PDB file of C-alpha atoms in Angstrom:
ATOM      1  CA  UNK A 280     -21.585  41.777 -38.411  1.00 74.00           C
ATOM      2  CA  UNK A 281     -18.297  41.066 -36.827  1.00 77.00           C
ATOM      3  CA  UNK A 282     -15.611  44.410 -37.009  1.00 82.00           C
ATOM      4  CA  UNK A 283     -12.755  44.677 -35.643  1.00 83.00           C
ATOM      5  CA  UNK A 284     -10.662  47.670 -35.610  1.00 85.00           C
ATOM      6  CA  UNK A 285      -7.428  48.101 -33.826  1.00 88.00           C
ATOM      7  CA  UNK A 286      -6.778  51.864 -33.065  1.00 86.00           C
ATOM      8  CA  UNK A 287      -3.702  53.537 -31.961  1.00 88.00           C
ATOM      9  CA  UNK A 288      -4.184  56.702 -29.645  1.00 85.00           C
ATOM     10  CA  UNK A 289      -1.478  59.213 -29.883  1.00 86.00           C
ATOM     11  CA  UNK A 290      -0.608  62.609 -27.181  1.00 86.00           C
ATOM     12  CA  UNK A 291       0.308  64.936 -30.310  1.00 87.00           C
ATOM     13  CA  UNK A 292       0.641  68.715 -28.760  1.00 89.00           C
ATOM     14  CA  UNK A 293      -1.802  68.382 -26.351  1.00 88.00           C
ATOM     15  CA  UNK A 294      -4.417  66.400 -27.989  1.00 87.00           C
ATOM     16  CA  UNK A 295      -5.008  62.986 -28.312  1.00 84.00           C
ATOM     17  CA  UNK A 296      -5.171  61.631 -31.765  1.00 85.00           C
ATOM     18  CA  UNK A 297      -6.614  58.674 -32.917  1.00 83.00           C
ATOM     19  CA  UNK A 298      -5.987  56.672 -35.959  1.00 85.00           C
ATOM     20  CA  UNK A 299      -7.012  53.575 -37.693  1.00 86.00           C
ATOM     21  CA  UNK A 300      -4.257  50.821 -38.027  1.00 87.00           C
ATOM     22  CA  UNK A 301      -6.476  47.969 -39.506  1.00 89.00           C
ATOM     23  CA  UNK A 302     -10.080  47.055 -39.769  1.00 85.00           C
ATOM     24  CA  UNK A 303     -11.221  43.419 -40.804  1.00 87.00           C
ATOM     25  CA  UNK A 304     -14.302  41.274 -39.983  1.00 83.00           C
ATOM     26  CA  UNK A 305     -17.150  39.038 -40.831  1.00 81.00           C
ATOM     27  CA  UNK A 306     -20.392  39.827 -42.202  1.00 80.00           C
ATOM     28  CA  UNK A 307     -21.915  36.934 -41.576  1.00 76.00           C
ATOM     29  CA  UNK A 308     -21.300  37.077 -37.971  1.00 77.00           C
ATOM     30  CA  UNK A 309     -23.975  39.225 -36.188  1.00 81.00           C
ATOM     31  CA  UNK A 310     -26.023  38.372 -33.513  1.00 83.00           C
ATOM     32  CA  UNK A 311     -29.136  37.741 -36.408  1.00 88.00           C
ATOM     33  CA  UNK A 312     -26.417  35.058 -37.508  1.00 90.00           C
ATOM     34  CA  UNK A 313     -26.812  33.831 -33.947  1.00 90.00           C
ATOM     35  CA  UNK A 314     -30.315  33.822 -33.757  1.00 92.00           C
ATOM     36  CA  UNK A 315     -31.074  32.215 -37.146  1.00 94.00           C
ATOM     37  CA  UNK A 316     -28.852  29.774 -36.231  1.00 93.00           C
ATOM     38  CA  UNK A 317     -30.459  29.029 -33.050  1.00 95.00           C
ATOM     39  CA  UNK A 318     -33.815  29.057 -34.679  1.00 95.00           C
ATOM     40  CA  UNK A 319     -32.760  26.656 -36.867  1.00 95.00           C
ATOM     41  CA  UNK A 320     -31.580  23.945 -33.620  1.00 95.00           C
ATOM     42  CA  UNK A 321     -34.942  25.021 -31.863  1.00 94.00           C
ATOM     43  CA  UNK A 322     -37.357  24.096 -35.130  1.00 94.00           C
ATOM     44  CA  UNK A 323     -35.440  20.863 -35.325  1.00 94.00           C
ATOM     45  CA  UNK A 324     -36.122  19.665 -31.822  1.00 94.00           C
ATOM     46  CA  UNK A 325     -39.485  20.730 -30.790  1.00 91.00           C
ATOM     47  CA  UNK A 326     -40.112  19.220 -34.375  1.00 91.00           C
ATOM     48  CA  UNK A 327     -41.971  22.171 -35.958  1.00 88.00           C
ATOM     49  CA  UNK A 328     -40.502  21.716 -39.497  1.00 90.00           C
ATOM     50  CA  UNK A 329     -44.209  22.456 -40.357  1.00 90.00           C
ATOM     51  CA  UNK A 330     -44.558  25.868 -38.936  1.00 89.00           C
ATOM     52  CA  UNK A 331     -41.893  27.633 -41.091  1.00 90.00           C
ATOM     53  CA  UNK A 332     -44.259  28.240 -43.661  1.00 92.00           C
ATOM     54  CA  UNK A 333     -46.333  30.494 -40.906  1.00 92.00           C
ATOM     55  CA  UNK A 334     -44.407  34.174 -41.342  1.00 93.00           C
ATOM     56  CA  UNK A 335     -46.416  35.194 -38.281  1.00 93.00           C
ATOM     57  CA  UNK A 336     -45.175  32.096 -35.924  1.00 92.00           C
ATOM     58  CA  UNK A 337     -41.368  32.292 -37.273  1.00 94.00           C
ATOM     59  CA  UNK A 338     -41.525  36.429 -36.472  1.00 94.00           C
ATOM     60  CA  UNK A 339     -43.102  35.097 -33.184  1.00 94.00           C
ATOM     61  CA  UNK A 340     -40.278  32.480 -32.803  1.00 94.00           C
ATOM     62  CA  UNK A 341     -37.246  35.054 -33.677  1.00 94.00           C
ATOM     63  CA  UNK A 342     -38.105  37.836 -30.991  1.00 94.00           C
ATOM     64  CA  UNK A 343     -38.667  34.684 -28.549  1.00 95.00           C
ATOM     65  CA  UNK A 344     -35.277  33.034 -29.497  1.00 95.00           C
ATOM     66  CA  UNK A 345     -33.574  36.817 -29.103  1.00 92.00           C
ATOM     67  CA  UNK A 346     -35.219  37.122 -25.609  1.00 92.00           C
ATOM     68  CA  UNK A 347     -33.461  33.899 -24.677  1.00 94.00           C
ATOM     69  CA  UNK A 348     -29.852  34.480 -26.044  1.00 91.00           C
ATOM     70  CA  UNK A 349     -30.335  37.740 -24.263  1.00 88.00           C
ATOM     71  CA  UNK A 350     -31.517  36.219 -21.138  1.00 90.00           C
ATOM     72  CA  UNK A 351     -28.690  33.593 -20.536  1.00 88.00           C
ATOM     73  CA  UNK A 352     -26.347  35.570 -21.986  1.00 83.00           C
ATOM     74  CA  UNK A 353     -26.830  38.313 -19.712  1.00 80.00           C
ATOM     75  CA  UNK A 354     -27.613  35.759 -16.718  1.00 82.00           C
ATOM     76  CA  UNK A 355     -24.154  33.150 -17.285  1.00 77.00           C
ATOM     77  CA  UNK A 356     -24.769  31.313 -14.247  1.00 83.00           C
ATOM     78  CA  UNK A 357     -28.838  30.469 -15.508  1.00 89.00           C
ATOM     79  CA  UNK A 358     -28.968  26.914 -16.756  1.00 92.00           C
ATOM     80  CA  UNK A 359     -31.762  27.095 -19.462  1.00 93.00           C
ATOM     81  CA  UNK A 360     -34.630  29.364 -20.173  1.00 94.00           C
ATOM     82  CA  UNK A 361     -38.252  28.841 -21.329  1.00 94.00           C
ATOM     83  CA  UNK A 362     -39.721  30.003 -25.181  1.00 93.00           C
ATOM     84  CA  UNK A 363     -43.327  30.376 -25.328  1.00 91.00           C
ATOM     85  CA  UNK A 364     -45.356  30.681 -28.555  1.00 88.00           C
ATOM     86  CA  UNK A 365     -49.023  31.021 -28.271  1.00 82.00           C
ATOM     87  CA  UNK A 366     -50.881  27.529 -27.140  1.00 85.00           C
ATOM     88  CA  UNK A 367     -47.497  25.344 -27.861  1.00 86.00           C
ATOM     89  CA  UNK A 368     -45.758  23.473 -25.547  1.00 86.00           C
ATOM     90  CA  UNK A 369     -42.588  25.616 -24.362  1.00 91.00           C
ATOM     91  CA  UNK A 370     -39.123  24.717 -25.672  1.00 92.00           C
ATOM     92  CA  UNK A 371     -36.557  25.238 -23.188  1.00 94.00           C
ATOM     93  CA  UNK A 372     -32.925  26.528 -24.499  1.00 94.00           C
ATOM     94  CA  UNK A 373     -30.430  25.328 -22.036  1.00 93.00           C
ATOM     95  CA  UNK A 374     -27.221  27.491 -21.722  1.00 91.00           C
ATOM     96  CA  UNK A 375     -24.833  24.305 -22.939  1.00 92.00           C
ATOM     97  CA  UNK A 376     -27.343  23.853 -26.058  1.00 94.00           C
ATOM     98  CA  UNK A 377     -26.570  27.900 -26.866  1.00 92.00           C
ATOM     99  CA  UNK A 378     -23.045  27.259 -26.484  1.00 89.00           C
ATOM    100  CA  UNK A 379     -22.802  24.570 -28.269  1.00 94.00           C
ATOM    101  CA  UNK A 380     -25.287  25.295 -31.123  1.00 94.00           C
ATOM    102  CA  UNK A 381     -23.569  28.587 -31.911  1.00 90.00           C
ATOM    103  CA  UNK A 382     -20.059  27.146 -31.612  1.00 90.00           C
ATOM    104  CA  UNK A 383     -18.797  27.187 -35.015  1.00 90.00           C
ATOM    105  CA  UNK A 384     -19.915  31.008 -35.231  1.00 84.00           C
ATOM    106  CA  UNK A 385     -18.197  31.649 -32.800  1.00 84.00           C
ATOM    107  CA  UNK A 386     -15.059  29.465 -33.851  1.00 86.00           C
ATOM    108  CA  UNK A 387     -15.080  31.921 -36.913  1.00 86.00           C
ATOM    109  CA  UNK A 388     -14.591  35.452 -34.337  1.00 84.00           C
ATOM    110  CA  UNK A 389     -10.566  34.006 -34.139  1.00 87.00           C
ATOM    111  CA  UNK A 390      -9.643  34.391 -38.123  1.00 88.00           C
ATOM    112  CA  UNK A 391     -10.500  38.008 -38.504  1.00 89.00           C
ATOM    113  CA  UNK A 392      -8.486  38.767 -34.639  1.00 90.00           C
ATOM    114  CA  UNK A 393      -5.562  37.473 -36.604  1.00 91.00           C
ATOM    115  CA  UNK A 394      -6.045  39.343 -39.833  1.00 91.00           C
ATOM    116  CA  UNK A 395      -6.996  42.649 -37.795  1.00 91.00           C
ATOM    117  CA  UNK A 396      -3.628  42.222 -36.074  1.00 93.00           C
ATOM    118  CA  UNK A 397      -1.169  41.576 -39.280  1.00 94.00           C
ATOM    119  CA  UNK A 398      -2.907  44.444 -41.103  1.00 93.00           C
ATOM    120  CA  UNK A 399      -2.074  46.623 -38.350  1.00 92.00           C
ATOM    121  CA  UNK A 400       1.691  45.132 -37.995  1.00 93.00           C
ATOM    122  CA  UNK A 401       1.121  44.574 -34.456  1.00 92.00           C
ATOM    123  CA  UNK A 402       1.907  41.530 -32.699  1.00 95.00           C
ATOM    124  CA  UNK A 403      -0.848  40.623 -29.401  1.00 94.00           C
ATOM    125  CA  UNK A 404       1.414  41.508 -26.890  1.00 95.00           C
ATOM    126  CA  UNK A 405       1.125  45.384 -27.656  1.00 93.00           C
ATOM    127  CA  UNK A 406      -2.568  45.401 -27.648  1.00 92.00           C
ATOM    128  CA  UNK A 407      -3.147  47.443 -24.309  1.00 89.00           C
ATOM    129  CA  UNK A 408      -7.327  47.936 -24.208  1.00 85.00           C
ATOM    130  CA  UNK A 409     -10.097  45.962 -25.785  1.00 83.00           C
ATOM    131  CA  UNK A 410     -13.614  47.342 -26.567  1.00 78.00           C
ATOM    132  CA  UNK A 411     -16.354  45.233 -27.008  1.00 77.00           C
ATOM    133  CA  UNK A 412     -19.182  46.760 -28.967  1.00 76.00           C
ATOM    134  CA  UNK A 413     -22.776  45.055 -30.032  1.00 73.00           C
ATOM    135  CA  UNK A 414     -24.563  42.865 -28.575  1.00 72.00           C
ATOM    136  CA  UNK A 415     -23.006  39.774 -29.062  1.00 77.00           C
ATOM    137  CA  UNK A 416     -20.014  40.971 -27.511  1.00 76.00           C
ATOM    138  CA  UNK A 417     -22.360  40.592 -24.109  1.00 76.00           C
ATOM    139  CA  UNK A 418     -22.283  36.578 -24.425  1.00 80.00           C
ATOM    140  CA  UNK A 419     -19.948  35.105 -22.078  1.00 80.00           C
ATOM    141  CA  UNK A 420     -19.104  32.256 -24.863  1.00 81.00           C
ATOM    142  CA  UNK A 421     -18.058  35.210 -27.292  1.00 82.00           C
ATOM    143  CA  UNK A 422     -15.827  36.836 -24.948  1.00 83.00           C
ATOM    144  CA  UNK A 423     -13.842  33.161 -23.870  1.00 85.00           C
ATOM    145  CA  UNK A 424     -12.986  33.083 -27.414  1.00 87.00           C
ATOM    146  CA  UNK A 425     -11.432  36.731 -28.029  1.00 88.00           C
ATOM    147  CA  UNK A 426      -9.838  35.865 -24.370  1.00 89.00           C
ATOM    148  CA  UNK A 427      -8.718  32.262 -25.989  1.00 91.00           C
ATOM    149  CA  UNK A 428      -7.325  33.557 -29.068  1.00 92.00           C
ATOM    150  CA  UNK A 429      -5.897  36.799 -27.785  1.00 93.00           C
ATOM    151  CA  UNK A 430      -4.081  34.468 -25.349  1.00 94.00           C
ATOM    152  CA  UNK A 431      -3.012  32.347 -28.396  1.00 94.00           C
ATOM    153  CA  UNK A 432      -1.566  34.907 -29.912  1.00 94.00           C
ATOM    154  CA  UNK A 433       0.516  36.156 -27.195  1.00 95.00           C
ATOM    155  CA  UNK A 434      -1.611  39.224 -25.752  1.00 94.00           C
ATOM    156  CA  UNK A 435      -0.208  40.289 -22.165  1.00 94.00           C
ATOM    157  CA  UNK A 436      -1.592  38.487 -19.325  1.00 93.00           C
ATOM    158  CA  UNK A 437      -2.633  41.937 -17.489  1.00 91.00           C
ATOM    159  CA  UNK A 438      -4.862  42.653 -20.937  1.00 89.00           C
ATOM    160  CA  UNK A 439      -6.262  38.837 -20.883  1.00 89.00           C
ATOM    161  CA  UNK A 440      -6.550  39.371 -16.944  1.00 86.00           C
ATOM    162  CA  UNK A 441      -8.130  42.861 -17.577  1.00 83.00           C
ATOM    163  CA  UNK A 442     -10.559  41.162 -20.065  1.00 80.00           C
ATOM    164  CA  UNK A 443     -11.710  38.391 -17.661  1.00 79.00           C
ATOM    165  CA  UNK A 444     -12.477  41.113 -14.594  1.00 75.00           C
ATOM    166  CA  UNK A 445     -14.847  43.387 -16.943  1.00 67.00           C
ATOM    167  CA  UNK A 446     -16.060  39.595 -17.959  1.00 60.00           C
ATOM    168  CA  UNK A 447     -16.853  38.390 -14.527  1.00 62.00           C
ATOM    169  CA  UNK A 448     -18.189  41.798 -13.632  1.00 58.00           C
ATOM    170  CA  UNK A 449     -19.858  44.734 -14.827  1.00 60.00           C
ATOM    171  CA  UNK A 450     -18.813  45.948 -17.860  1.00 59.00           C
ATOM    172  CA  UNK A 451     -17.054  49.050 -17.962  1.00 63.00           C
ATOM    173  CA  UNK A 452     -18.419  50.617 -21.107  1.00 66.00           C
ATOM    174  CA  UNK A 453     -22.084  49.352 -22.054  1.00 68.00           C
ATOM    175  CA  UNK A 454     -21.995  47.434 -25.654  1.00 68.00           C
ATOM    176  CA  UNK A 455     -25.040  48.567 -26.653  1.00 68.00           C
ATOM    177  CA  UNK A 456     -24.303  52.226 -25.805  1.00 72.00           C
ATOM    178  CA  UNK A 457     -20.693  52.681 -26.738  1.00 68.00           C
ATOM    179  CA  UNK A 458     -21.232  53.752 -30.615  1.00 72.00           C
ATOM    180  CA  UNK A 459     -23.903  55.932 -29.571  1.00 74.00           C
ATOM    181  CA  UNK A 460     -22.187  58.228 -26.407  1.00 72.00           C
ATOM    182  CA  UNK A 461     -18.794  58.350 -28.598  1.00 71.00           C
ATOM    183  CA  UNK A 462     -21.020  59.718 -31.462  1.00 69.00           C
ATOM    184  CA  UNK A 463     -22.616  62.243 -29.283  1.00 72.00           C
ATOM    185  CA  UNK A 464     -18.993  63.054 -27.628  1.00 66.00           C
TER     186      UNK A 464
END
Protein backbone atom coordinates (compact mmCIF):
# COMPACT_ATOMS: atom_id res chain seq x y z
CA UNK A 1 0.00 0.00 0.00
CA UNK A 2 0.81 3.62 -0.24
CA UNK A 3 0.87 5.56 3.59
CA UNK A 4 1.74 8.55 4.23
CA UNK A 5 2.04 10.03 7.56
CA UNK A 6 3.29 13.44 8.37
CA UNK A 7 4.70 13.55 12.00
CA UNK A 8 5.58 16.44 14.09
CA UNK A 9 8.55 15.90 16.63
CA UNK A 10 8.38 18.00 19.67
CA UNK A 11 11.54 18.80 22.67
CA UNK A 12 8.85 18.60 25.63
CA UNK A 13 11.08 18.57 29.07
CA UNK A 14 13.75 16.79 27.82
CA UNK A 15 12.21 14.29 25.62
CA UNK A 16 11.29 14.26 22.27
CA UNK A 17 7.71 13.62 21.52
CA UNK A 18 6.23 12.52 18.56
CA UNK A 19 2.78 12.84 17.28
CA UNK A 20 0.64 12.04 14.38
CA UNK A 21 -0.73 15.11 12.38
CA UNK A 22 -2.37 13.18 9.41
CA UNK A 23 -2.19 9.82 7.80
CA UNK A 24 -3.75 9.16 4.23
CA UNK A 25 -2.88 6.76 1.36
CA UNK A 26 -3.67 4.24 -1.26
CA UNK A 27 -4.26 0.69 -0.97
CA UNK A 28 -4.00 -0.12 -4.19
CA UNK A 29 -0.61 1.21 -4.53
CA UNK A 30 2.02 -1.37 -3.35
CA UNK A 31 4.77 -2.62 -5.07
CA UNK A 32 2.39 -6.11 -5.86
CA UNK A 33 0.30 -3.25 -7.66
CA UNK A 34 3.54 -2.65 -9.53
CA UNK A 35 4.33 -5.98 -10.33
CA UNK A 36 0.86 -7.14 -11.46
CA UNK A 37 0.85 -4.37 -13.48
CA UNK A 38 4.03 -5.11 -15.09
CA UNK A 39 3.05 -8.68 -15.51
CA UNK A 40 0.26 -7.70 -17.22
CA UNK A 41 2.61 -5.39 -20.12
CA UNK A 42 5.11 -8.45 -20.12
CA UNK A 43 2.19 -11.29 -20.97
CA UNK A 44 0.99 -8.91 -23.63
CA UNK A 45 4.23 -8.61 -25.53
CA UNK A 46 6.03 -11.81 -25.41
CA UNK A 47 2.37 -12.90 -26.39
CA UNK A 48 1.79 -15.55 -23.68
CA UNK A 49 -1.97 -14.81 -23.20
CA UNK A 50 -2.00 -18.69 -23.15
CA UNK A 51 0.14 -19.33 -20.18
CA UNK A 52 -2.03 -17.54 -17.54
CA UNK A 53 -3.96 -20.47 -17.04
CA UNK A 54 -0.48 -22.28 -15.79
CA UNK A 55 -0.47 -21.18 -11.76
CA UNK A 56 3.04 -22.65 -11.73
CA UNK A 57 4.45 -20.40 -14.84
CA UNK A 58 2.53 -17.07 -13.60
CA UNK A 59 4.19 -17.79 -9.79
CA UNK A 60 7.35 -18.37 -11.97
CA UNK A 61 6.69 -15.11 -13.94
CA UNK A 62 5.86 -12.84 -10.66
CA UNK A 63 9.17 -13.60 -8.63
CA UNK A 64 10.96 -13.06 -12.20
CA UNK A 65 9.12 -9.70 -12.89
CA UNK A 66 9.99 -8.66 -8.95
CA UNK A 67 13.71 -9.56 -9.60
CA UNK A 68 13.63 -7.09 -12.48
CA UNK A 69 11.81 -4.02 -10.91
CA UNK A 70 14.29 -4.69 -8.18
CA UNK A 71 17.18 -4.89 -10.43
CA UNK A 72 16.72 -1.58 -12.44
CA UNK A 73 15.34 0.01 -9.79
CA UNK A 74 18.18 -0.46 -7.64
CA UNK A 75 20.66 -0.13 -10.78
CA UNK A 76 18.98 3.54 -12.44
CA UNK A 77 21.62 3.93 -14.85
CA UNK A 78 20.93 -0.10 -16.33
CA UNK A 79 19.01 0.15 -19.57
CA UNK A 80 16.93 -3.14 -19.54
CA UNK A 81 17.21 -6.45 -17.86
CA UNK A 82 16.62 -10.08 -18.95
CA UNK A 83 13.41 -12.52 -17.50
CA UNK A 84 13.97 -16.08 -17.89
CA UNK A 85 11.28 -18.77 -17.49
CA UNK A 86 12.25 -22.29 -18.01
CA UNK A 87 12.93 -23.21 -21.96
CA UNK A 88 11.20 -19.72 -23.20
CA UNK A 89 12.73 -17.22 -25.02
CA UNK A 90 13.77 -14.31 -22.47
CA UNK A 91 11.73 -11.10 -22.36
CA UNK A 92 13.78 -8.20 -21.73
CA UNK A 93 12.16 -5.22 -19.48
CA UNK A 94 13.85 -2.09 -20.51
CA UNK A 95 14.05 0.67 -17.79
CA UNK A 96 11.80 3.28 -20.13
CA UNK A 97 9.14 0.29 -20.58
CA UNK A 98 9.07 0.14 -16.38
CA UNK A 99 8.70 3.72 -16.30
CA UNK A 100 6.38 4.06 -18.53
CA UNK A 101 4.21 0.94 -17.88
CA UNK A 102 3.84 1.83 -14.21
CA UNK A 103 3.22 5.53 -14.89
CA UNK A 104 -0.26 6.01 -14.00
CA UNK A 105 0.52 4.21 -10.53
CA UNK A 106 2.70 6.26 -9.96
CA UNK A 107 0.69 9.44 -11.20
CA UNK A 108 -1.74 8.33 -8.32
CA UNK A 109 1.39 8.72 -5.26
CA UNK A 110 0.58 12.88 -5.81
CA UNK A 111 -3.33 12.86 -4.56
CA UNK A 112 -2.79 11.31 -1.20
CA UNK A 113 0.74 13.92 -0.69
CA UNK A 114 -1.93 16.55 -0.97
CA UNK A 115 -4.56 15.07 1.27
CA UNK A 116 -1.75 13.99 3.90
CA UNK A 117 -0.76 17.67 3.92
CA UNK A 118 -4.41 19.47 4.38
CA UNK A 119 -5.26 16.90 7.07
CA UNK A 120 -2.30 17.89 8.88
CA UNK A 121 -2.92 21.85 8.20
CA UNK A 122 0.47 22.15 6.94
CA UNK A 123 1.39 23.82 3.88
CA UNK A 124 4.85 22.04 1.85
CA UNK A 125 7.06 24.58 2.77
CA UNK A 126 7.18 23.45 6.56
CA UNK A 127 7.83 19.90 5.78
CA UNK A 128 11.57 19.68 7.05
CA UNK A 129 12.49 15.60 6.60
CA UNK A 130 11.04 12.96 4.37
CA UNK A 131 11.19 9.17 5.07
CA UNK A 132 10.79 6.82 2.52
CA UNK A 133 9.72 3.41 3.71
CA UNK A 134 8.96 0.04 1.47
CA UNK A 135 10.21 -0.98 -1.27
CA UNK A 136 8.83 0.97 -3.82
CA UNK A 137 10.05 3.96 -2.29
CA UNK A 138 13.65 2.49 -3.74
CA UNK A 139 12.50 3.22 -7.52
CA UNK A 140 14.04 6.22 -8.83
CA UNK A 141 10.62 6.95 -10.92
CA UNK A 142 8.72 6.92 -7.44
CA UNK A 143 10.93 9.26 -5.79
CA UNK A 144 10.86 12.06 -9.07
CA UNK A 145 7.28 12.15 -8.36
CA UNK A 146 7.18 12.86 -4.41
CA UNK A 147 10.25 15.32 -5.52
CA UNK A 148 7.74 16.69 -8.47
CA UNK A 149 4.81 17.15 -6.40
CA UNK A 150 6.48 18.21 -3.19
CA UNK A 151 8.02 20.89 -5.45
CA UNK A 152 4.46 21.65 -6.74
CA UNK A 153 3.29 22.26 -3.71
CA UNK A 154 5.80 24.61 -2.52
CA UNK A 155 8.20 22.33 -0.28
CA UNK A 156 11.63 24.24 0.44
CA UNK A 157 14.23 23.84 -2.07
CA UNK A 158 16.90 22.61 0.71
CA UNK A 159 14.11 19.61 1.50
CA UNK A 160 13.61 18.96 -2.48
CA UNK A 161 17.56 19.42 -2.70
CA UNK A 162 17.95 17.14 0.42
CA UNK A 163 15.62 14.58 -1.32
CA UNK A 164 17.56 14.48 -4.64
CA UNK A 165 21.21 13.91 -2.71
CA UNK A 166 19.84 10.73 -0.64
CA UNK A 167 18.27 10.02 -4.37
CA UNK A 168 21.46 10.20 -6.29
CA UNK A 169 23.27 8.50 -3.45
CA UNK A 170 23.02 6.12 -0.79
CA UNK A 171 20.17 6.26 1.12
CA UNK A 172 20.42 7.37 4.50
CA UNK A 173 17.96 5.12 6.25
CA UNK A 174 17.41 1.62 4.40
CA UNK A 175 13.53 1.29 3.18
CA UNK A 176 13.33 -2.05 3.78
CA UNK A 177 14.79 -1.82 7.31
CA UNK A 178 13.36 1.37 8.69
CA UNK A 179 9.95 -0.16 10.27
CA UNK A 180 11.87 -2.90 11.60
CA UNK A 181 15.10 -0.99 13.65
CA UNK A 182 12.43 1.79 14.87
CA UNK A 183 10.34 -1.20 16.19
CA UNK A 184 13.24 -2.73 17.90
CA UNK A 185 14.38 0.96 19.19
Amino acid sequence: TLDLTIIQIVFDKGKLRPGELSTSGNPALGGIDMDDRLIGYLINKAHLEEMQSDPNFMSKLQERVEQAKIDLSMNPGKPSTDISIGKRPKITLTQEELEHTLKPLREQCRTPIEEALEKAGLPAKDLDHILFVGGPTQMPCVRRVVMGELARLGARKELISQMREIYEGELLVNPMECVARGAAL
